[in-house]
Coordinates of N, CA, C and O and ligand atoms in Angstrom, one line a residue:
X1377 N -148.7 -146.8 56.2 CA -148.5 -145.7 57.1 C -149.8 -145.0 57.3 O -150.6 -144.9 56.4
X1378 N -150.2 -144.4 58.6 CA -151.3 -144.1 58.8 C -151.1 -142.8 58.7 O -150.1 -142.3 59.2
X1379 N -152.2 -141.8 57.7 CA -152.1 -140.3 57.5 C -153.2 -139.4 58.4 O -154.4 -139.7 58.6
X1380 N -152.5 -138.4 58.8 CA -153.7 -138.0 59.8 C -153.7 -136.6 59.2 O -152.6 -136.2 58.8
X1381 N -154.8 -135.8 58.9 CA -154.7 -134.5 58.3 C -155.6 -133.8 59.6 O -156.7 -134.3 59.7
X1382 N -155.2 -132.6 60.6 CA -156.0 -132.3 61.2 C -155.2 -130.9 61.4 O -154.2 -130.6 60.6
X1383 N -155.7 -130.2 62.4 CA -155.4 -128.4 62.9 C -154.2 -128.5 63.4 O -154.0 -129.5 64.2
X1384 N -153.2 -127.8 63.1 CA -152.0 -127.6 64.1 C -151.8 -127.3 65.3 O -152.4 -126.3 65.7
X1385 N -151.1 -128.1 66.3 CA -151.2 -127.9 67.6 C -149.8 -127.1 67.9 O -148.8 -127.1 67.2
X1386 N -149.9 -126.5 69.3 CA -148.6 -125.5 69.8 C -147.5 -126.0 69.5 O -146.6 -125.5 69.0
X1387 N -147.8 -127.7 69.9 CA -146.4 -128.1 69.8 C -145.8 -128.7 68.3 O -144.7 -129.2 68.0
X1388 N -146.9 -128.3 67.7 CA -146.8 -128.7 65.9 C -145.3 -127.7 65.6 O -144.3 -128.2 65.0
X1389 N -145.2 -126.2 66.1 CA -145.0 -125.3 65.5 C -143.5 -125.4 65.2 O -143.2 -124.7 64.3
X1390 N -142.3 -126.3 65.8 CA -140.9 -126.4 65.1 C -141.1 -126.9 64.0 O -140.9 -126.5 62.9
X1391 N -141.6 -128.1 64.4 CA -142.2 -128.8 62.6 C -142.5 -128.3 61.7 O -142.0 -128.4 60.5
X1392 N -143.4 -127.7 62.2 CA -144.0 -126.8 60.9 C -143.3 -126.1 60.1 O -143.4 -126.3 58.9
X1393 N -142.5 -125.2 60.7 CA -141.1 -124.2 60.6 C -140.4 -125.2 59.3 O -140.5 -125.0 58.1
X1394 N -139.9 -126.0 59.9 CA -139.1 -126.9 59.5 C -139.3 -127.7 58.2 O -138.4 -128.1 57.6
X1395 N -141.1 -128.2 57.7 CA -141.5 -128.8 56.8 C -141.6 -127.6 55.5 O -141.3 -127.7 54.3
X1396 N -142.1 -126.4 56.4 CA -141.9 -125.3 55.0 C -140.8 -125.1 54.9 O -140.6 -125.5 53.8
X1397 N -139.5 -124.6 55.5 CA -138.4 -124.5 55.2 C -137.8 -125.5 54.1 O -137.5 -125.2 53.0
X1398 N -137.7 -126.5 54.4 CA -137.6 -127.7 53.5 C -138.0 -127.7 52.2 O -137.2 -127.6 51.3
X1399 N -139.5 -127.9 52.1 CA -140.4 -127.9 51.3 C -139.8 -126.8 50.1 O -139.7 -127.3 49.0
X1400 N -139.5 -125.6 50.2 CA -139.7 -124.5 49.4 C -138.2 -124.1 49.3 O -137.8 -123.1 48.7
X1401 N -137.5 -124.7 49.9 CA -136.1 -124.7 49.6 C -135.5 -124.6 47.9 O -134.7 -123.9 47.4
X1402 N -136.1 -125.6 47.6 CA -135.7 -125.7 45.6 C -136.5 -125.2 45.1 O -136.6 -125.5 43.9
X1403 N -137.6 -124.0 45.5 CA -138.7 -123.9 44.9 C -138.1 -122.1 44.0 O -137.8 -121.0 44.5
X1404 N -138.0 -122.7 42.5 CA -137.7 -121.1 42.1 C -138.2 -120.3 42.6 O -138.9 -120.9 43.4
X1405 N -138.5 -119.1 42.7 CA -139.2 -117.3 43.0 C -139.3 -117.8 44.4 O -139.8 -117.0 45.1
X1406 N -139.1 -118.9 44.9 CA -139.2 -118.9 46.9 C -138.1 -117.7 47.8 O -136.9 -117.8 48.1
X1407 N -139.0 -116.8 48.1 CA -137.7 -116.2 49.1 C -137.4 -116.6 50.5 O -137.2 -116.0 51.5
X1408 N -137.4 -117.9 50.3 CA -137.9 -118.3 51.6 C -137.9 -117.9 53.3 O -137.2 -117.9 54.3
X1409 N -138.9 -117.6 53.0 CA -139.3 -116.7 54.3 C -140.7 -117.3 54.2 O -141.3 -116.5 54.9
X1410 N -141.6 -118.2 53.8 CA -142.7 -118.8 53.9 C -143.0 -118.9 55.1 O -144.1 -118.5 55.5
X1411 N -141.8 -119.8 56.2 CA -142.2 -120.0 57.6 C -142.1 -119.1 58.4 O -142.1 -119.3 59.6
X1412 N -141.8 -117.7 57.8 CA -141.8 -116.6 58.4 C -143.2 -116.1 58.6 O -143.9 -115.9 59.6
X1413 N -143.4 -115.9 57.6 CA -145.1 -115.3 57.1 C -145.5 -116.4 58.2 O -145.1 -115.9 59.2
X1414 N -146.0 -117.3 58.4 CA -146.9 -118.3 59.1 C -146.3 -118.2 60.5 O -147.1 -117.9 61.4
X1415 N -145.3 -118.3 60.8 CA -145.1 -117.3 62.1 C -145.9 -115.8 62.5 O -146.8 -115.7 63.3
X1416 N -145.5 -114.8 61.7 CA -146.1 -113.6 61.7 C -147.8 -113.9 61.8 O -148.5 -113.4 62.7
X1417 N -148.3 -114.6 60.8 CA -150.1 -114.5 60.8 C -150.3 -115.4 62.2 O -151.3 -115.0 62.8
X1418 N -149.8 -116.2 62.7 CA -149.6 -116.8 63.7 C -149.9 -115.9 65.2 O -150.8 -116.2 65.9
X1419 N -149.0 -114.9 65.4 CA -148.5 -114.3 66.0 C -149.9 -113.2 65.9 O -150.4 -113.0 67.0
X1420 N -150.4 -112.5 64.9 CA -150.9 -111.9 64.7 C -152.7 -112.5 64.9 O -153.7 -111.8 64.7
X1421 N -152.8 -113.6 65.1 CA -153.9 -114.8 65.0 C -154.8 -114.4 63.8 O -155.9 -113.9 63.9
X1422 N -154.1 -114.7 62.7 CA -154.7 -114.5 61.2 C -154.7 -115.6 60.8 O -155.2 -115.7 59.7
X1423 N -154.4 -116.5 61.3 CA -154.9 -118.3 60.7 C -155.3 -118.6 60.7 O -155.5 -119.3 61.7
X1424 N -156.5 -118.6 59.7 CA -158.0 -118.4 59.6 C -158.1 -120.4 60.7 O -158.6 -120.8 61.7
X1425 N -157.1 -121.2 59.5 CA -157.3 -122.8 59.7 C -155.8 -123.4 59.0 O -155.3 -123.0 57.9
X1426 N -155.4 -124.3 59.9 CA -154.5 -124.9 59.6 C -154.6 -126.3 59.5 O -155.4 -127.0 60.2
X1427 N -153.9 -126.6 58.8 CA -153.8 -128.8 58.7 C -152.5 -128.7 58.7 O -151.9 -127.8 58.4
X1428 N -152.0 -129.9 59.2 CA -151.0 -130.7 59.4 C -151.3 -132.0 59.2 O -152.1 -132.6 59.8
X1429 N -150.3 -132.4 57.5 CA -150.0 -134.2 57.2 C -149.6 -134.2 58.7 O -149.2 -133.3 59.3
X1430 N -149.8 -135.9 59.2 CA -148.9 -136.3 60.0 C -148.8 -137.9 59.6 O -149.6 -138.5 59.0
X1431 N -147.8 -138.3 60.1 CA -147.6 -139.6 59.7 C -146.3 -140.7 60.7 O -145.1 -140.7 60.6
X1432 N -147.2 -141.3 61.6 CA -146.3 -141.6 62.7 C -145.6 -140.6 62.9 O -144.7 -140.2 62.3
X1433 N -146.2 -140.1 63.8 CA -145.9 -139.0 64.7 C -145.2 -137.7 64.2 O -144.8 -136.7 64.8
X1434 N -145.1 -138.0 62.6 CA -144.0 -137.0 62.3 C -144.8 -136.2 61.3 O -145.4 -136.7 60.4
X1435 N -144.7 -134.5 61.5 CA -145.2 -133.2 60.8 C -144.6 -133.1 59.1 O -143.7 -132.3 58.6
X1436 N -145.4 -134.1 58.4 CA -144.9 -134.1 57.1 C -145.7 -133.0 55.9 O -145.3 -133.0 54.7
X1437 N -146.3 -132.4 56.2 CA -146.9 -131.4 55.8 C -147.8 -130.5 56.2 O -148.3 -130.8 57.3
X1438 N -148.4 -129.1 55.5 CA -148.4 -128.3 56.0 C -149.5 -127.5 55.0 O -149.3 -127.4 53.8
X1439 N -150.9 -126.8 55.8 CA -151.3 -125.5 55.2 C -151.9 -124.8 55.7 O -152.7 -125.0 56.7
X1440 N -151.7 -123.5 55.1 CA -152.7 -122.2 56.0 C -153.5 -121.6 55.2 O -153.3 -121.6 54.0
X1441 N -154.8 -121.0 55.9 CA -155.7 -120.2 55.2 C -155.7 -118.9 56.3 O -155.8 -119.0 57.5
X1442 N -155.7 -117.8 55.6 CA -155.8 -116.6 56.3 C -156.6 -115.4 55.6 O -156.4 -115.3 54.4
X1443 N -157.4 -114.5 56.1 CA -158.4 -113.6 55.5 C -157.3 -112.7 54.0 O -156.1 -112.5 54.1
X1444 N -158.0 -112.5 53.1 CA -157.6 -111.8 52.1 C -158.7 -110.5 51.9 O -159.9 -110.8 51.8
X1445 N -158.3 -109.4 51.8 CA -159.3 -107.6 51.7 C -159.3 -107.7 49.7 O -158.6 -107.9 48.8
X1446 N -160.3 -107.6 50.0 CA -161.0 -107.1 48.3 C -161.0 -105.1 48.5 O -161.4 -104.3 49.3
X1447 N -160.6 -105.2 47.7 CA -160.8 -103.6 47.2 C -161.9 -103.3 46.7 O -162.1 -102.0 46.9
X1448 N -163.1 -103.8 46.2 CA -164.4 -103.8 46.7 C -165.6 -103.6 47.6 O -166.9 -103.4 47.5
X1449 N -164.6 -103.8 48.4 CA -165.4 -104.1 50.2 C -165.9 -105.5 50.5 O -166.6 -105.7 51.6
X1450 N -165.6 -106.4 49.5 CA -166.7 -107.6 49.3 C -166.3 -108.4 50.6 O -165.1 -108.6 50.2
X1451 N -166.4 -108.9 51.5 CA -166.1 -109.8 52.8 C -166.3 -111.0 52.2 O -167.0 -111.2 51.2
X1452 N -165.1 -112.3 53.1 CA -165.7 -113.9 53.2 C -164.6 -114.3 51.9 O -164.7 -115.4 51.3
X1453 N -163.6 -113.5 51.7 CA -162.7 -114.1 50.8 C -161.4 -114.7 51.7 O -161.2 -114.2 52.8
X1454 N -160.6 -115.6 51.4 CA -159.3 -115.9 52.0 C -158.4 -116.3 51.3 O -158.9 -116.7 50.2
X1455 N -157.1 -116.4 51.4 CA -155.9 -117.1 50.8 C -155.2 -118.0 51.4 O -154.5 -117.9 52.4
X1456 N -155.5 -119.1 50.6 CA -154.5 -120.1 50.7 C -153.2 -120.4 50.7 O -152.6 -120.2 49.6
X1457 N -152.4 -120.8 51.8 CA -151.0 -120.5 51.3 C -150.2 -120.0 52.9 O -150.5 -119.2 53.8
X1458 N -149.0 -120.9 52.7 CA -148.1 -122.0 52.0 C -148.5 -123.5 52.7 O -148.6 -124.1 53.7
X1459 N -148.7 -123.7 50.9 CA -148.6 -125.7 50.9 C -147.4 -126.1 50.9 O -146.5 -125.9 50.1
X1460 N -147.4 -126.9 51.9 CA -145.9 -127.8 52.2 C -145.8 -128.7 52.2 O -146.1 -129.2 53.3
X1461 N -145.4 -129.7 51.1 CA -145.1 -130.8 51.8 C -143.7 -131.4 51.7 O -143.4 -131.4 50.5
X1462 N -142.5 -132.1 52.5 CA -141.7 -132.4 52.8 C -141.5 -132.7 51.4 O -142.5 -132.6 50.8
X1463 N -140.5 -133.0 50.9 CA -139.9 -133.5 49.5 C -140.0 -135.2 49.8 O -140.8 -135.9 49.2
X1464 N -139.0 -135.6 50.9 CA -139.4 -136.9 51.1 C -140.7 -137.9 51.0 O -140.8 -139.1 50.9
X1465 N -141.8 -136.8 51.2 CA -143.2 -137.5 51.5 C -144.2 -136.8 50.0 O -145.5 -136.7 50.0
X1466 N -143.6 -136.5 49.2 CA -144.3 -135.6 47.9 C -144.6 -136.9 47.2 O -144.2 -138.1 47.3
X1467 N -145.6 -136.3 46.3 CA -145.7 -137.4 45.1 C -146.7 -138.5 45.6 O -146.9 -139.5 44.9
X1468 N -147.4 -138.4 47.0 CA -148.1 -139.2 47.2 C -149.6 -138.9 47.6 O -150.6 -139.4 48.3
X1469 N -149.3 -138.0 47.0 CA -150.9 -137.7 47.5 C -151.3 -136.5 48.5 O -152.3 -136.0 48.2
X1470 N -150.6 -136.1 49.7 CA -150.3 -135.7 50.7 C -150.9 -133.9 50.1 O -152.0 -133.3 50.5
X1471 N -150.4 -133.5 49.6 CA -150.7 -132.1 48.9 C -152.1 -132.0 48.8 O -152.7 -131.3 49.6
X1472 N -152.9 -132.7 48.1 CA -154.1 -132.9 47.4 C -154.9 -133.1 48.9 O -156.0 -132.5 49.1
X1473 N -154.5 -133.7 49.8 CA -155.5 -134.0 51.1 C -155.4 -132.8 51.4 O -156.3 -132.1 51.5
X1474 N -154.3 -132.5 51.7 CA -154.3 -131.3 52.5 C -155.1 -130.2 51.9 O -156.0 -129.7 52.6
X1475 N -154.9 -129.8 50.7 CA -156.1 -129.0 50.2 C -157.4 -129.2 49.8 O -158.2 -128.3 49.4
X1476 N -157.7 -130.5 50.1 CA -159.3 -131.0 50.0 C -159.7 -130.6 51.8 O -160.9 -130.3 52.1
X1477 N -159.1 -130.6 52.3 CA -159.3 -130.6 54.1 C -159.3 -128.8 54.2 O -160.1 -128.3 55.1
X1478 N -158.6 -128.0 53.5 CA -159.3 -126.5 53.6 C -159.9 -126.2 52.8 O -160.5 -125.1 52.9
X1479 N -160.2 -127.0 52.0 CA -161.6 -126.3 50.6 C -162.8 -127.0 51.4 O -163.9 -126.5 51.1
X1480 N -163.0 -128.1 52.4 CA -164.1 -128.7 53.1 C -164.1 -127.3 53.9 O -165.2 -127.0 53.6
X1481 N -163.7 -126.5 54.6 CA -163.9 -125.4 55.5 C -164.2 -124.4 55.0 O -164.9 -123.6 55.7
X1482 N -163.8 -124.1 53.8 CA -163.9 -123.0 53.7 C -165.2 -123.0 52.8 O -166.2 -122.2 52.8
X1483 N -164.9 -124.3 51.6 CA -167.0 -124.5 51.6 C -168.2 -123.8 52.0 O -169.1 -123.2 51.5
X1484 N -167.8 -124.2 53.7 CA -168.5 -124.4 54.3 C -169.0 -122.7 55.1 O -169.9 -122.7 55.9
X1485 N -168.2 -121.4 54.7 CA -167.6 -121.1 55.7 C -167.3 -119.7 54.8 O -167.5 -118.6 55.4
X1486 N -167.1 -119.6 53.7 CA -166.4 -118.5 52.2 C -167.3 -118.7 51.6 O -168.0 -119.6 51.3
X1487 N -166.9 -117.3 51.3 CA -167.2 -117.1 49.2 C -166.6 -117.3 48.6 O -166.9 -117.4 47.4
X1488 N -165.2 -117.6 49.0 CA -164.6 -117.9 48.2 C -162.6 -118.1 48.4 O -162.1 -117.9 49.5
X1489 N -161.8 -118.3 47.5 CA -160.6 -118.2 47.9 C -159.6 -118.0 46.7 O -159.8 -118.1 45.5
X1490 N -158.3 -117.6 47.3 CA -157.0 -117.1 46.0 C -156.1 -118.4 46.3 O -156.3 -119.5 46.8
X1491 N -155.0 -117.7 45.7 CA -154.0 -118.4 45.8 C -153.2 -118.2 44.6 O -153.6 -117.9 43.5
X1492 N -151.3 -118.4 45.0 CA -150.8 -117.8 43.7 C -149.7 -119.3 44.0 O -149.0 -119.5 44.9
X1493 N -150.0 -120.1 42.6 CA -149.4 -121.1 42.1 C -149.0 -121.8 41.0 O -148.5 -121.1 40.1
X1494 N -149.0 -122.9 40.6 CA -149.0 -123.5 39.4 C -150.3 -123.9 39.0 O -150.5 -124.9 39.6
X1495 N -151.1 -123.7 38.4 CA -152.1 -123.8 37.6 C -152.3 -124.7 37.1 O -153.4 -124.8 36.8
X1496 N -151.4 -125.6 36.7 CA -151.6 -127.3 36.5 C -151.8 -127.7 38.1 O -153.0 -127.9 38.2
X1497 N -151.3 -127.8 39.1 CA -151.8 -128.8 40.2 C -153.0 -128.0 40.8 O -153.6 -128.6 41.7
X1498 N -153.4 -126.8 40.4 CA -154.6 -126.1 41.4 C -155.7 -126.3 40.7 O -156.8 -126.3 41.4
X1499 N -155.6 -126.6 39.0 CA -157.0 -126.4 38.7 C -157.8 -128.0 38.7 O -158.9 -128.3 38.1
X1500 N -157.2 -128.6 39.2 CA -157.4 -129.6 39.6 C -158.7 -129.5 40.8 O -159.7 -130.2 40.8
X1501 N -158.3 -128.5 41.6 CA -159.0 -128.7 42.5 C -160.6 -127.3 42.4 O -161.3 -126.9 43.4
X1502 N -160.6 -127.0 41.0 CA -161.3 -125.9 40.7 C -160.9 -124.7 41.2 O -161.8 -124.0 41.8
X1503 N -159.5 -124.2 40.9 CA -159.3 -123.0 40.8 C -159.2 -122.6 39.4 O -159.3 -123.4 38.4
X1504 N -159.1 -121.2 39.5 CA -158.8 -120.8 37.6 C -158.2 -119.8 37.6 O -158.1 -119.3 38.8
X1505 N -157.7 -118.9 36.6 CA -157.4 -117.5 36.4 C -158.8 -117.1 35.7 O -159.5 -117.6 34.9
X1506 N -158.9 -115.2 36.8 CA -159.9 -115.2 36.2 C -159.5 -113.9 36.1 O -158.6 -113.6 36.9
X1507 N -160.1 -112.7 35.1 CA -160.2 -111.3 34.8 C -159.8 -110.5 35.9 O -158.7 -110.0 36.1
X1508 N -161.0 -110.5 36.7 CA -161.3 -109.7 37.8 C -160.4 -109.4 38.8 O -160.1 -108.2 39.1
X1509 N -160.1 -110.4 39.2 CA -159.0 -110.1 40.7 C -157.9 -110.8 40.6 O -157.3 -111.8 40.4
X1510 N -157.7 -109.3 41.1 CA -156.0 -108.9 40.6 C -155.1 -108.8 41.7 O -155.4 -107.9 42.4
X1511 N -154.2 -109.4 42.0 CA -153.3 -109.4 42.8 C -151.9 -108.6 42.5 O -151.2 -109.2 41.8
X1512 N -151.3 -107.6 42.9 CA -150.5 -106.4 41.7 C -149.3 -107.3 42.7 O -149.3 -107.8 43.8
X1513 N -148.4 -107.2 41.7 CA -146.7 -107.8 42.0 C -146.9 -108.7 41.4 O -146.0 -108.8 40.6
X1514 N -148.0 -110.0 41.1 CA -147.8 -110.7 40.6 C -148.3 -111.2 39.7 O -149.4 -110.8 39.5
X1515 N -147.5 -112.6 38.6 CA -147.8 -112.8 37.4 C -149.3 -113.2 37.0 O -149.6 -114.4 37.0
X1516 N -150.1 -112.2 36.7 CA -151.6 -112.9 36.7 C -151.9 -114.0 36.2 O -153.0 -114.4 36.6
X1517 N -151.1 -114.9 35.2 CA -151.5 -116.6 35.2 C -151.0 -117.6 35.9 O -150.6 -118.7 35.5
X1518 N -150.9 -117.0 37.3 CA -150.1 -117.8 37.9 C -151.2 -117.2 39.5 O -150.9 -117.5 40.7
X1519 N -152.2 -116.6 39.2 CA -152.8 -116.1 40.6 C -154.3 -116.6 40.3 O -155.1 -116.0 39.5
X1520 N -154.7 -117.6 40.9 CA -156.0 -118.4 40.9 C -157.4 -117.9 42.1 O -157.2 -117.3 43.2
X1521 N -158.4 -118.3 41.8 CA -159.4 -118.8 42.8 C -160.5 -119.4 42.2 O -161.0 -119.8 41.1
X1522 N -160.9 -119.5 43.9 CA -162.0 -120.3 43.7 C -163.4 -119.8 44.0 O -163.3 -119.0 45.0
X1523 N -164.6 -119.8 43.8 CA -165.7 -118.6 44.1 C -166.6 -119.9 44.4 O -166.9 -120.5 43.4
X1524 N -167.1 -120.3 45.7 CA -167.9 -121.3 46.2 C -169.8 -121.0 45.7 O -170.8 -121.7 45.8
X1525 N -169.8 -119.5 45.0 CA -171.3 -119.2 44.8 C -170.7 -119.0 43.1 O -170.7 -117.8 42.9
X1526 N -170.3 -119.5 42.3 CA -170.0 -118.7 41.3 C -170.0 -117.3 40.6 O -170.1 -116.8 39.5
X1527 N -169.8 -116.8 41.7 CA -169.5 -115.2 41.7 C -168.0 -114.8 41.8 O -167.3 -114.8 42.8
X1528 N -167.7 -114.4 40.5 CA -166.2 -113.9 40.6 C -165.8 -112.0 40.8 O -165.6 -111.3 39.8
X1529 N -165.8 -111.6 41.6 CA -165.6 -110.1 42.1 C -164.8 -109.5 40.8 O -164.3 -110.3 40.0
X1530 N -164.7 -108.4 40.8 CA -163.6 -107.6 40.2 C -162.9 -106.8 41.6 O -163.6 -106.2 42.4
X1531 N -161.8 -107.0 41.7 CA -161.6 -106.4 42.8 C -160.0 -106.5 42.9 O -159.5 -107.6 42.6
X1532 N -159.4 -105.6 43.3 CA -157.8 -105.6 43.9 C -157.7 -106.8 45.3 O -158.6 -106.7 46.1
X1533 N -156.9 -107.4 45.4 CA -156.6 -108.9 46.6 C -155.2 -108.3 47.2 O -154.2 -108.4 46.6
X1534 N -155.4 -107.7 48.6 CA -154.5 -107.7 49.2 C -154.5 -109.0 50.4 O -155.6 -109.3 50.8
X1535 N -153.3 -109.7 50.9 CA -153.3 -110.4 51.8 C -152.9 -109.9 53.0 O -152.6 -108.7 53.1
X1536 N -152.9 -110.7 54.3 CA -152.7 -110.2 55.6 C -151.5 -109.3 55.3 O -150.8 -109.3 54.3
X1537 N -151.4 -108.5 56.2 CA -149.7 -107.7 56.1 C -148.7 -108.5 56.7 O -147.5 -108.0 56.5
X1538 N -148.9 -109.9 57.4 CA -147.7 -110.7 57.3 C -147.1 -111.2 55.9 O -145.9 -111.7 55.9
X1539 N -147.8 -111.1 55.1 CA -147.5 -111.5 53.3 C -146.5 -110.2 52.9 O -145.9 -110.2 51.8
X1540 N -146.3 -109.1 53.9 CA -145.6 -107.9 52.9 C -144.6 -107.3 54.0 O -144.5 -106.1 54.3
X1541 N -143.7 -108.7 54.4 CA -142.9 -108.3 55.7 C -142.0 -107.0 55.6 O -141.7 -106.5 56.7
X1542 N -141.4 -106.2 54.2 CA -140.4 -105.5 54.2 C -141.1 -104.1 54.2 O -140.6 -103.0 54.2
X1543 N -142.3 -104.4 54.1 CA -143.6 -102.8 53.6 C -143.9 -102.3 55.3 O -144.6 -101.3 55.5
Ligands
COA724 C1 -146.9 -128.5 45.7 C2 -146.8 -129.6 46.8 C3 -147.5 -129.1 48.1 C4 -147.6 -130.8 46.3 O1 -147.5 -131.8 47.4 P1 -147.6 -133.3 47.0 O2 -147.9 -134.1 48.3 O3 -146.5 -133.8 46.2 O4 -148.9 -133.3 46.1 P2 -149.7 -134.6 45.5 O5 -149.0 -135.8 45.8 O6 -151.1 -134.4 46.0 O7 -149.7 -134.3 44.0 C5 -148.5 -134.4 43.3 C6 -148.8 -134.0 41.8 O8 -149.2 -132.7 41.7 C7 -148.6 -132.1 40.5 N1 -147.7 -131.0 41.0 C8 -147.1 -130.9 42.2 N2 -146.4 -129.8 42.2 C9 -146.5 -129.2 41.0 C10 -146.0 -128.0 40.4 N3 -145.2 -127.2 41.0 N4 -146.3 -127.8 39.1 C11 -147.2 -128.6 38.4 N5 -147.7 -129.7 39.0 C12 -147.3 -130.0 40.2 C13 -147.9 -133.2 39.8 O9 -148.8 -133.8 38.9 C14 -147.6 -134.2 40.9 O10 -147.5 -135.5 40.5 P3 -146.0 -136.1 40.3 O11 -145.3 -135.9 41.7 O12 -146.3 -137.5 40.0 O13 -145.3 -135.3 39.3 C15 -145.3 -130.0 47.1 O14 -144.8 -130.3 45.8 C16 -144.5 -128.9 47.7 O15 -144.5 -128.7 48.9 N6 -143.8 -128.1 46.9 C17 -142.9 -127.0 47.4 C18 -143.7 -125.9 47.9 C19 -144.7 -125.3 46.9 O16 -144.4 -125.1 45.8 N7 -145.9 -125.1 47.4 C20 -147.0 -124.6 46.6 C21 -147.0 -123.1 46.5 S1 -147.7 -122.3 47.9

């Protein structure tokens, strides 16, 4: 099967809907509203960068990056998030591209990035828990990043206000 990992296009956007819905369906603590939030940042043009798995023609996964505010004032941070990939098409790799294809941008591009996950599949990719930044609501060994200059901030991480739809 031929995998294509590239930017989401207009007409990506049922799919898309559809691969997160899916995707995060069994996922414990999911309120699933994932493809809500990516609507809203969408709508609001907070996507910083998106990829789309595709695989013969069909929208098998899914990720976004969109700006994150330090309580510091520090600029050039983002969050990762939501990784999707179909259940059907998991287990093969697909996740891991997808997040090698926004850590190539954001490389290139950040100081750095969060993310709140499982910590066995992230630190894989050189995230970590670190002291400093703190994301409040949630369980701090479960809230990662990544610092592309080895500079870890101390700082409060709020995400877009599509992340806090009921506030
Ligand atoms: C997380 C996710 C994107 C990984 O996609 P994937 O295409 O299966 O990823 P890869 O094939 O690159 O890697 C799979 C490996 O990562 C690890 N892994 C995946 N999810 C994991 C989790 N929740 N906890 C720990 N390890 C995990 C496992 O080692 C897995 O290997 P296995 O399937 O043989 O057990 C996918 O499982 C998914 O969409 N899950 C539901 C949504 C979600 O939880 N997203 C992440 C939070 S935003």
């Amino acid at each position: 099967m031929i995998l294509t990992i590239r930017p989401e296009h207009p007409e990506d956007i049922p799919a898309i809907r559809e691969v997160i819905k899916v995707a995060f369906k069994a996922v414990p603590h999911s309120e699933n509203n994932e493809h809500l939030i990516v609507d809203a940042l969408r709508d609001d043009d907070a996507l910083t960068i998106t990829r789309v798995a595709e695989e013969e023609d069909k929208i098998v996964g899914y990720i976004a990056v969109s700006p994150v505010t330090l309580s510091n004032g520090e600029s050039g941070w983002y969050g990762i998030g939501p990784l999707a990939v179909s259940p059907t098409a998991q287990s093969r790799g697909l996740g891991s591209k997808l997040m090698q294809s926004a850590l190539l941008w954001l490389r290139e591009n950040a100081k750095g990035c969060v993310l709140l996950g499982e910590p066995e599949f992230y630190s894989q990719f050189g995230f970590k828990v670190t002291d400093g930044l703190i994301l409040h609501g949630a369980p701090p060994e479960y809230f990662m990043a990544l610092s592309f200059n080895h500079h870890y901030p101390r700082a409060d991480i709020t995400y877009h206000p599509s992340f806090y739809p009921s506030s």
